[in-house]
XYZ file of C-alpha atoms in Angstrom:
572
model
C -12.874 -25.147 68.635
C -11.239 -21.775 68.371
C -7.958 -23.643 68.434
C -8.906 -26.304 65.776
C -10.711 -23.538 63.568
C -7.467 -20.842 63.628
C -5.191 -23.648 61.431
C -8.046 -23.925 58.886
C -8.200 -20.479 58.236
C -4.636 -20.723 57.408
C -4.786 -23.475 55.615
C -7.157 -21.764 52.923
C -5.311 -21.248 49.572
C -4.769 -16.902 49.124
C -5.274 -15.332 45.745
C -2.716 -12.940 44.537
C -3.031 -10.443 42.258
C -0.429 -11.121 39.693
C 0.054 -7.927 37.327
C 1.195 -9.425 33.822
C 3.380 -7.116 32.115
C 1.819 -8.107 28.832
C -1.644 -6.665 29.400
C 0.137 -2.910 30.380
C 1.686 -3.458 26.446
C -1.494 -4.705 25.252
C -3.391 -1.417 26.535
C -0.352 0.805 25.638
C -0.891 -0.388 21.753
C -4.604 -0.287 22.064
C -5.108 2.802 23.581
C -2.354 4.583 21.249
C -4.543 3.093 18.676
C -7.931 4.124 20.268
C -6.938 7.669 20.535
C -5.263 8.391 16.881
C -7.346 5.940 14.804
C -10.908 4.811 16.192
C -11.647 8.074 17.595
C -11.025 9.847 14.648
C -12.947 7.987 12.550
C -16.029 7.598 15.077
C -16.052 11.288 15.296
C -16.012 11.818 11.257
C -18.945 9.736 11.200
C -20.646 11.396 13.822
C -19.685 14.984 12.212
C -21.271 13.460 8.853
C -24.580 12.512 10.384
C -24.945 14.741 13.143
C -23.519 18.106 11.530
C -25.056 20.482 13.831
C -25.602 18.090 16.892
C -28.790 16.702 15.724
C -29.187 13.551 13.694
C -29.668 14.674 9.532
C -28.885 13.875 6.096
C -28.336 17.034 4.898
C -24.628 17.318 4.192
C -25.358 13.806 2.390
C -28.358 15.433 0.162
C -26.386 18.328 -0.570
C -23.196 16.959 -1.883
C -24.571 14.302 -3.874
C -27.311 16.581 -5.666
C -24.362 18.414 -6.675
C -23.721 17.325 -10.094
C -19.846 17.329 -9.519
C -19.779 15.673 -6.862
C -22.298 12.969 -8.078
C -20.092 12.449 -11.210
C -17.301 12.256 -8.462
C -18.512 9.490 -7.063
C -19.586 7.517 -10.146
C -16.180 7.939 -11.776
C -14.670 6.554 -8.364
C -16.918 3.765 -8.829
C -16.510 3.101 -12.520
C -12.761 3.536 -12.693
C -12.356 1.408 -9.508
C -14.151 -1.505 -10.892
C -12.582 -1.602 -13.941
C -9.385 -1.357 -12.535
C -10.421 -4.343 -10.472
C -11.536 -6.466 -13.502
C -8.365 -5.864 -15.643
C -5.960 -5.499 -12.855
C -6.925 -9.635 -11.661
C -7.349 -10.263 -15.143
C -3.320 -9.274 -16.278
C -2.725 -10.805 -12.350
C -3.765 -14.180 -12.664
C -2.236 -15.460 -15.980
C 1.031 -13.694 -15.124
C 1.127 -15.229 -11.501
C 0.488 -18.711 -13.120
C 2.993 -17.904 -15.473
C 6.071 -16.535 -13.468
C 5.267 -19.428 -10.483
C 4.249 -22.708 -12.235
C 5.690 -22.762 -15.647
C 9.305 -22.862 -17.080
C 8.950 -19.674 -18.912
C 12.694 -17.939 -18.900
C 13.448 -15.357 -17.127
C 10.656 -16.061 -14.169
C 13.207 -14.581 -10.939
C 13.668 -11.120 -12.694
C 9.782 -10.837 -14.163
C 8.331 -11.068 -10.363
C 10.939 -8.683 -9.237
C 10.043 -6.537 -12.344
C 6.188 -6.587 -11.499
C 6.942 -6.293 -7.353
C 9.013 -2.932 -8.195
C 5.734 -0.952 -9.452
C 4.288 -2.052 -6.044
C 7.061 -0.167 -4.343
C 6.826 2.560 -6.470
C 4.326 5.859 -6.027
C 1.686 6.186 -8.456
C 1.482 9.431 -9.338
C 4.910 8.190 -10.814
C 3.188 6.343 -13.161
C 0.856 8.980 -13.997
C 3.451 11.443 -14.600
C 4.903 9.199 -17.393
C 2.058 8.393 -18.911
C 1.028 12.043 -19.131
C 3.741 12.542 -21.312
C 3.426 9.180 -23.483
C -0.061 9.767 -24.135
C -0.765 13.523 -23.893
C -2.804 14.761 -27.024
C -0.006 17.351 -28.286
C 3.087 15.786 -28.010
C 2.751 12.848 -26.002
C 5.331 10.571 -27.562
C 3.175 7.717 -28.083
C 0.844 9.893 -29.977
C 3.519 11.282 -32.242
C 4.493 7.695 -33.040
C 0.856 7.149 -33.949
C 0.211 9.741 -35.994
C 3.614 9.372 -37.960
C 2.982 5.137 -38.325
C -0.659 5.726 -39.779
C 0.021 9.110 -41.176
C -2.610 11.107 -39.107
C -2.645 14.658 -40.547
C -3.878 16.241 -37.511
C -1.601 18.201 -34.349
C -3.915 15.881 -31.540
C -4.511 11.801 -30.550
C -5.211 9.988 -31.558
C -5.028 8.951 -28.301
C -6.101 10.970 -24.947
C -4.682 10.244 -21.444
C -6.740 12.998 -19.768
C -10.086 10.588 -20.261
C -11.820 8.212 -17.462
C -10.007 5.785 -20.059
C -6.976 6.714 -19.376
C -7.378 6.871 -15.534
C -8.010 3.448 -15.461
C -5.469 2.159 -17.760
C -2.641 4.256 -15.282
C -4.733 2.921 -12.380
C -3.944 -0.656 -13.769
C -0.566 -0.202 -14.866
C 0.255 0.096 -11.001
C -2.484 -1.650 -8.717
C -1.930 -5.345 -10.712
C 0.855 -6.080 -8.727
C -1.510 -5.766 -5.137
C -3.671 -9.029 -7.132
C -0.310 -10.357 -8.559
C 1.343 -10.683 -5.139
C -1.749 -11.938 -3.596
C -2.688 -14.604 -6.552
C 0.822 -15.675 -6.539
C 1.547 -16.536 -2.346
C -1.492 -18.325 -2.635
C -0.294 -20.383 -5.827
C 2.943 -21.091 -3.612
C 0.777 -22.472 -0.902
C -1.596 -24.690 -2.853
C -1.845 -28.181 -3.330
C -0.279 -29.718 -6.318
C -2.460 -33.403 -5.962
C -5.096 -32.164 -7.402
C -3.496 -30.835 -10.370
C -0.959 -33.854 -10.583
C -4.907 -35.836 -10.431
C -6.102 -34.230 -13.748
C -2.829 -34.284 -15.787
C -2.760 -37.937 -15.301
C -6.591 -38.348 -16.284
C -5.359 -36.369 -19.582
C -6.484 -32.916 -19.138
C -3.868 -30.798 -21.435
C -2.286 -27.825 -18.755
C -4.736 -24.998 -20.457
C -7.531 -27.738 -19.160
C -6.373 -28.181 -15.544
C -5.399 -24.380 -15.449
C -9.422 -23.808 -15.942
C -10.822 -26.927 -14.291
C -8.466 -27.154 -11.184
C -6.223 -23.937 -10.780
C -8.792 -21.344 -10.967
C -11.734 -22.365 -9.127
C -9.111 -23.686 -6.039
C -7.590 -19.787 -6.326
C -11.647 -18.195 -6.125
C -10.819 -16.793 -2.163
C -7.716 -15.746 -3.560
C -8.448 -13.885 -6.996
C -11.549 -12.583 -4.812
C -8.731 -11.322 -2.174
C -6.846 -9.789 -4.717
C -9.744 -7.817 -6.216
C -10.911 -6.776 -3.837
C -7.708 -5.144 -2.384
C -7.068 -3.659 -5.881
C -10.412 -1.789 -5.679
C -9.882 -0.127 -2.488
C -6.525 0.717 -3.564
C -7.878 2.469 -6.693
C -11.264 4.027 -4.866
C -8.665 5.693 -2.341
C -6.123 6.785 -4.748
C -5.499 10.626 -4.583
C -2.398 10.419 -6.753
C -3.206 9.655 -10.306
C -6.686 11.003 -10.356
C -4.943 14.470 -9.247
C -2.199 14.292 -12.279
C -3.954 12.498 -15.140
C -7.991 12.965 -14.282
C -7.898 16.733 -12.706
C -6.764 18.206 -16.121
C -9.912 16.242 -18.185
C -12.040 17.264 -15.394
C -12.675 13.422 -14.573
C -13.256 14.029 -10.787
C -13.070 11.240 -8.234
C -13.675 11.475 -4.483
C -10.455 11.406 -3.280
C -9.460 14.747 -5.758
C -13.290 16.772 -4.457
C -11.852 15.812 -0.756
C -8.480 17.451 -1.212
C -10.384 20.549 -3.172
C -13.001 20.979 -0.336
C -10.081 20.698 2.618
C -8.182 23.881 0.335
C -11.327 26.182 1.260
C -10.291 25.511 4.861
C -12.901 25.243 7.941
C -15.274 25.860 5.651
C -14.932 22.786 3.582
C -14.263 20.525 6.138
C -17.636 19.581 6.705
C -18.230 18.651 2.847
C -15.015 16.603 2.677
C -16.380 14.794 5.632
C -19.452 13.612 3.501
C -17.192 12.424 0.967
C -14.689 10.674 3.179
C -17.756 9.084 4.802
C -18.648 7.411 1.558
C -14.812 6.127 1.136
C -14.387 4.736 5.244
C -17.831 2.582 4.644
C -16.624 1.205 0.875
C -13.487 0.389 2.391
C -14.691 -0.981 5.901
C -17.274 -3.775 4.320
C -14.656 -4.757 1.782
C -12.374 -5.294 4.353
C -15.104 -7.192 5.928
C -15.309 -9.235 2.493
C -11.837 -10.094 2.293
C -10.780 -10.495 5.661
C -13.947 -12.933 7.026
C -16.076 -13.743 4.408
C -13.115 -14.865 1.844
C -10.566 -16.085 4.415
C -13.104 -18.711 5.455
C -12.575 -20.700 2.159
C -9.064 -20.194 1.506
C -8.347 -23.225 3.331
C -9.547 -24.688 0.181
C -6.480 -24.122 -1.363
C -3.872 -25.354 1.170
C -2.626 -28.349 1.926
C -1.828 -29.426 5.525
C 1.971 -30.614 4.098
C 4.862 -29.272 2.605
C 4.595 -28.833 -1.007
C 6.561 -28.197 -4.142
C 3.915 -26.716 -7.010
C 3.894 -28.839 -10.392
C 6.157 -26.721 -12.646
C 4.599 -26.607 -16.504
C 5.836 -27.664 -19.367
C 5.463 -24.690 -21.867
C 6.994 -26.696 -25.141
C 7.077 -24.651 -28.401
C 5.407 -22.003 -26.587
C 7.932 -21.212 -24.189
C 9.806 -18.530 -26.087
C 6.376 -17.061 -27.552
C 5.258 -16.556 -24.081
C 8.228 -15.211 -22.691
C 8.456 -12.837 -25.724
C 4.798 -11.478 -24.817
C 5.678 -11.606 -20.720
C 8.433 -9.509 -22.230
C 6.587 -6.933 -24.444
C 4.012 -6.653 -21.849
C 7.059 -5.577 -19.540
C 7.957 -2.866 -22.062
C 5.423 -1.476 -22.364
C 3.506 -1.308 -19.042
C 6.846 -1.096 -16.825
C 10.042 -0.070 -18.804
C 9.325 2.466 -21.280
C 7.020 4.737 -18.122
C 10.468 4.584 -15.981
C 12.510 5.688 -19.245
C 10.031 8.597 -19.730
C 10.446 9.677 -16.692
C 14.232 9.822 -16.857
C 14.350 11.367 -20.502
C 11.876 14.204 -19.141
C 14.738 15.247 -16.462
C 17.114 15.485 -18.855
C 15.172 17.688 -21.742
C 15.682 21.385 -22.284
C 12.466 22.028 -24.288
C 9.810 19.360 -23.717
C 8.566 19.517 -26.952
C 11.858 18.322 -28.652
C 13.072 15.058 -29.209
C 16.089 14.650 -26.315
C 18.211 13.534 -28.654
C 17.671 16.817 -30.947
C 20.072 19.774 -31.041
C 21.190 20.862 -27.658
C 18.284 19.465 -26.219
C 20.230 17.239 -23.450
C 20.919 18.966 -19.919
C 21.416 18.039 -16.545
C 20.701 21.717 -14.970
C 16.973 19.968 -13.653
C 19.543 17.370 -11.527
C 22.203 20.303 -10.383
C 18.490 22.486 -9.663
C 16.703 20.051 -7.394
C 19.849 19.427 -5.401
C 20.250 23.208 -5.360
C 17.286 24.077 -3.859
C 16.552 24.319 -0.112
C 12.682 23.392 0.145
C 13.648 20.515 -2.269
C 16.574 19.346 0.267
C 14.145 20.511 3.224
C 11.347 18.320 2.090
C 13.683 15.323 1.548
C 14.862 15.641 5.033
C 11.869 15.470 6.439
C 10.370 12.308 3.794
C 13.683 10.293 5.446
C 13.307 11.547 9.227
C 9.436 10.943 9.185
C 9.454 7.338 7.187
C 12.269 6.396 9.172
C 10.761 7.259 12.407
C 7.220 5.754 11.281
C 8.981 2.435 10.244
C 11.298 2.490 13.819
C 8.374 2.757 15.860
C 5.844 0.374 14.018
C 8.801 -2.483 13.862
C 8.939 -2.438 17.402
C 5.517 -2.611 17.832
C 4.966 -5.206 14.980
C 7.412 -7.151 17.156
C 5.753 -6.777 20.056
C 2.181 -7.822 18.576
C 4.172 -10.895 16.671
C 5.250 -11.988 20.358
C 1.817 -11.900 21.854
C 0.225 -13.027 19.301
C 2.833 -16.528 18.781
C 4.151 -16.807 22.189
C 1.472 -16.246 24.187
C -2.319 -16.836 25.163
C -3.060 -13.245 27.544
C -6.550 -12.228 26.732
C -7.378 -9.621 24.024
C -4.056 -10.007 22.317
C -6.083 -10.161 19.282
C -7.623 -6.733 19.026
C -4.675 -4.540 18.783
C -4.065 -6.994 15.660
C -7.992 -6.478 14.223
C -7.072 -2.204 14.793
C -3.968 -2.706 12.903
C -5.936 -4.375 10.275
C -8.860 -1.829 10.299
C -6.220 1.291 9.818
C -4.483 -0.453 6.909
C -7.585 -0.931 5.170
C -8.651 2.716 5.746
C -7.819 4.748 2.416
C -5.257 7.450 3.470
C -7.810 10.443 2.810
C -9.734 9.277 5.504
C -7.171 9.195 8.210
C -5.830 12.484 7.482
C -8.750 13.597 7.396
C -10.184 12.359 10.942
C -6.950 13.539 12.791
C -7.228 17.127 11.556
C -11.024 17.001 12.916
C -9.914 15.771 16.572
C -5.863 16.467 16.990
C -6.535 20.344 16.909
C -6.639 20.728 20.242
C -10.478 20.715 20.660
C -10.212 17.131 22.567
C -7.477 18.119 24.681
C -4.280 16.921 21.801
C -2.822 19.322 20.017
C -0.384 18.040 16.983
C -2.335 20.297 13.885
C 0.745 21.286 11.408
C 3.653 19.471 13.444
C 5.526 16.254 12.210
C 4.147 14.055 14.903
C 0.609 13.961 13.085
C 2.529 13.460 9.878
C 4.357 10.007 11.634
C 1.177 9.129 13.436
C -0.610 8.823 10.430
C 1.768 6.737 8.604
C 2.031 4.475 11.540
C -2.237 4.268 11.422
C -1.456 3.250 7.341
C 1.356 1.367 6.916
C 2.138 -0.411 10.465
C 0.444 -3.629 8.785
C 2.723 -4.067 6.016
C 5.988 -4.451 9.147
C 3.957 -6.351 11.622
C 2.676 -9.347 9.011
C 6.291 -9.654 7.783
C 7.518 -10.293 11.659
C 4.260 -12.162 12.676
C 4.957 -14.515 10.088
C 8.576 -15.374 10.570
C 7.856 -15.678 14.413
C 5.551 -18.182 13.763
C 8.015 -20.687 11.792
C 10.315 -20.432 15.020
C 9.806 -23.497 17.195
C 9.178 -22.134 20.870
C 11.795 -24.709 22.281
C 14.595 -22.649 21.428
C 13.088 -19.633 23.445
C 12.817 -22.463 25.979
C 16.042 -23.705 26.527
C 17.475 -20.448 26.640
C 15.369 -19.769 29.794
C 16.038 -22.855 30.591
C 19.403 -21.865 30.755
C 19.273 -19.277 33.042
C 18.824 -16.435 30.282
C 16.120 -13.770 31.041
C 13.034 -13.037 28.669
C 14.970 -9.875 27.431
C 18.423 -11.569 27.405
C 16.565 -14.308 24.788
C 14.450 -11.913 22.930
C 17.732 -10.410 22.060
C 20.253 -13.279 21.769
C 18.027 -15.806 20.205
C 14.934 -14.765 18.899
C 15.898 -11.540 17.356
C 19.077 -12.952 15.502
C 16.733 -15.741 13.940
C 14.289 -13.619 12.519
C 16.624 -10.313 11.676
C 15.768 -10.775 8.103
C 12.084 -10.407 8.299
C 12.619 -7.843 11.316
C 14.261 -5.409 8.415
C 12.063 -6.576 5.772
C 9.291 -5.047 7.792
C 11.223 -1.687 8.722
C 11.679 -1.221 4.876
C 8.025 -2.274 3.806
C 7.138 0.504 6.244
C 9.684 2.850 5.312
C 9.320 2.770 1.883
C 5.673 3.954 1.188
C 6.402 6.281 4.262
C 9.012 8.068 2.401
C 7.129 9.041 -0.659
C 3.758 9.479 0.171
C 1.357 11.825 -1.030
C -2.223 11.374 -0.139
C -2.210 12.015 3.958
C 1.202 14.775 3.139
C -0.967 16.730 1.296
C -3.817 17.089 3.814
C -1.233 17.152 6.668
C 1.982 19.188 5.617
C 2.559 22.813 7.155
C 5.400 25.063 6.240
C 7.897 23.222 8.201
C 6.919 19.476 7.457
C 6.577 19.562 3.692
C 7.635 16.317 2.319
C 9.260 14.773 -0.967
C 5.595 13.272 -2.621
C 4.457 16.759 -1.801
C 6.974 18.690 -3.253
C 6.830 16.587 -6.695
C 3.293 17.115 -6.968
C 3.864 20.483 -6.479
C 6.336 21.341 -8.909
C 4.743 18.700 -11.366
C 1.640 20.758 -11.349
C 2.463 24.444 -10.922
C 6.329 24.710 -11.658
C 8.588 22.446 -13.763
C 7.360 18.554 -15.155
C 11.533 18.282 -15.765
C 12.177 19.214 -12.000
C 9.443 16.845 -10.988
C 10.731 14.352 -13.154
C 14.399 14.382 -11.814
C 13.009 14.024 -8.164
C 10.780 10.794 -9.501
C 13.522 9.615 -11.095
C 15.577 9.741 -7.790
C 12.545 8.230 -6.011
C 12.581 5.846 -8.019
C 16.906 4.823 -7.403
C 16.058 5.197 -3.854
C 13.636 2.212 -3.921
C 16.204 0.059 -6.255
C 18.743 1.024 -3.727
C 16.656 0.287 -0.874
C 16.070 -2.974 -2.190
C 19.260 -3.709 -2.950
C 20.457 -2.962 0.520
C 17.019 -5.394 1.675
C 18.524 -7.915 -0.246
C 22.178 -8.004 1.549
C 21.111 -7.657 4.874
C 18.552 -10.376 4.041
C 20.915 -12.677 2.696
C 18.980 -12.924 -0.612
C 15.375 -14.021 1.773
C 13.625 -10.384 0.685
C 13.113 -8.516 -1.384
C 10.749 -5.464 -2.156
């Protein structure tokens, strides 16, 4: 028996533990994300509710009793709503517009409405500030000449919870616009083609058809343009501050400038911004994504394109105007200011014209300092989240390993989180208390653009993966080549373009940030969005407006650049 029983025994099948190299990246990402991100935010919530170890609501009753702070968070509330409302309503038509009609001029109007996405804000409200100021805002001055207004104010005033959510519009309808408009590429024509042949005019079918198949997607776009204005710190800083139209995002930054002290009131505050953004998120991303299948057809589709007829050139005209006004003349504002002596002349007025702002800004060493430091951080932000947004696009197309997915729903979760919040929740833990010290050093500063902006890259490279057919992967193993070797000689090549597409969409926002730099910078890591606030608010508005200016050629050049090494597939 003993000799019959021995082969058995060695006959039974052996597990081996196999160690995939793909969970060690998985847990890498996760934990990295863990760490700066969850933990951050976990403890800010605990911090709000459990101030002094012990479960209360007083930090909750005594901020929002505060009148200020009360009005705070009503104006955040009002202005982001409205924002919301007029930013899908200017979305829609111009999405339908630019994508499904024959209206001239349709390539350069979506690049002319994707360039305020890539711009800063507080760009915006800096020009406006000067068009609409009550002194000598040049849009004023027009007014009061063209109806003959005896009076030295207004008519109109920019400093008003008005005009904070007109500037708010002006550059959070392009978040809708882009969202509307993929969605339009991506929709079904039949149904459209159904109605035009039943004899429904294209106004009729736009109404009928269009709008109630685009619902998820207008509700998408909404919803992202609220969050987006809710979190702003920018433009409430520059054009509400002075009116003393507060907003939570402005009472944060005030309470975090009384140091220690404040932190615990700011923590309140960003409390009330993590939830808003978390159950929109929640909204958009499960709620809302479960019916945009509505809208997509299983085949490859060409959109109808519409007929405008007579009103083809009226439409363009007002495409145009509304282009102008909302996009052209803010950019030219800001490039007149940069050039004036005295701000209260005309440039073109007697030696009014100088270019001592440029030769100043490029003279000065925090200036150069701070630009150093925008380039070094973005760039090293948008290095290491394209690497890991290549990573994550390979697990999550090439493979099936277990809990791929939740690095992906963290990703997701930090983009959504308004950039208050995150500064915010690494100053409370990355002091050293928890064992990580990076208070006041540029790694915090990177960090927290990664937490931000990491989405933007990865989505860009997950999406091109996924048009790759894995057979051409295949073969090259097939071949003999290793997983590296074809990572490299076959699947990077193929999807280059959308590999620096992502670096840039990282890069970009990275480089002129100001909401998480202001909370974050020390002496040594001041950055460029800093530095303009700065000298916007406290120094020189013509200073400021030569280094928005050059912001602003950075982003054209950037774009540019996008464009060549894209081969004309991207860009911003």
């Amino acid at each position: 028996m003993a000799q019959q029983t021995a082969p058995m025994k060695s006959a039974l099948p052996q597990r081996r533990f196999y160690f995939d190299v793909k969970w060690l990246i998985i847990l890498v990402i996760v934990a990295f994300l863990l760490v700066f991100q969850v933990f951050p935010l976990l403890y800010m919530l605990y911090k709000a509710f459990f101030p002094e170890s012990v479960f209360s609501l007083s930090t909750f009753t005594r901020l929002y009793t505060y009148e200020m702070n009360w009005g705070a968070l009503c104006n955040t509330l009002i202005a982001a709503a409205a924002t919301m409302v007029l930013g899908t309503v200017l979305a829609f038509p111009l999405a339908w517009l630019v994508g499904r009609t024959n209206m001239y001029g349709k390539k350069f109007f979506r690049s002319l409405f994707v360039l305020t996405y890539m711009v800063p804000p507080y760009l915006g409200a800096m020009a406006w500030t000067r068009l609409l100021n009550q002194n000598a805002g040049t849009i004023n001055v027009f007014l009061r000449g063209l109806l003959n207004i005896d009076a030295r104010t207004g008519p109109l005033n920019i400093y008003t919870i008005a005009g904070m959510i007109w500037v708010l519009t002006t550059f959070y309808y392009p978040y809708a616009f882009i969202t509307i408009s993929r969605a339009m590429e991506k929709m079904d024509p039949s149904l459209e083609e159904a109605a035009r042949i039943s004899g429904a005019s294209p106004l009729k079918t736009v109404a009928t058809i269009t709008l109630p198949m685009m619902t998820p997607s207008l509700i998408a776009g909404a919803l992202l343009v609220f969050v987006c204005a809710a979190s702003c710190y920018g433009i409430p800083s520059i054009v509400g501050a002075p009116g003393k139209v507060h907003t939570v995002t402005t009472r944060i930054v005030e309470y975090m400038g009384l140091g220690q002290a404040g932190i615990n009131d700011a923590t309140g505050l960003a409390v009330f911004l993590m939830i808003m953004a978390i159950i929109i998120l929640y909204i958009s991303d499960v709620v809302v994504a479960r019916k945009q299948y509505i809208t997509v057809s299983g085949k490859s589709t060409r959109p109808n394109i519409v007929d405008l007829g007579r009103w083809r050139g009226l439409t363009t005209a007002l495409v145009s105007l509304f282009s102008v006004i909302v996009i052209v003349i803010p950019f030219i504002t800001i490039a007149t200011t940069s050039v004036k002596k005295n701000l209260g002349k005309g440039l073109f007025e007697a030696n009014n014209f100088t270019t001592m702002h440029w030769t100043k800004i490029f003279g000065r060493d925090d200036i150069i300092e701070s630009l150093i430091n925008s380039i070094t951080f973005a760039a090293a932000a948008a290095t290491i989240g394209i690497i890991i947004s290549f990573t994550m696009a390979y697990l999550l197309q090439r493979t099936r390993v277990r809990g791929r997915k939740i690095p992906d729903f963290l990703i997701t979760l930090g983009s959504g989180t308004p950039s208050v919040v995150i500064a915010l929740g690494l100053i409370m833990t990355m002091n050293g208390k928890f064992g990580i010290n990076l208070y006041n050093t540029a790694a915090i500063m990177i960090i927290a653009y990664l937490i931000k902006y990491l989405m933007m890259g990865m989505r860009t490279v997950v999406s091109a993966m996924s048009q790759i057919h894995v057979s051409l992967e295949e073969s090259s193993q097939a071949s003999g080549a290793g997983w590296l070797r074809t990572m490299f000689k076959v699947t990077v090549p193929l999807i280059f373009p959308s590999i620096a597409a992502g670096w840039f969409l990282i890069f970009i926002p990275c480089f002129y940030e100001l909401s998480m730099s202001t909370l974050l910078y020390s002496r040594d890591t001041q950055v460029i969005g800093y530095m303009l606030h700065y000298y916007w608010t406290y120094t020189s508005q013509q200073q400021a407006s030569a280094m928005a200016f050059g912001i602003l050629l950075v982003v054209v050049a950037l774009n540019f650049i996008l464009n060549k090494l894209t081969k004309g597939e991207f860009s911003i």
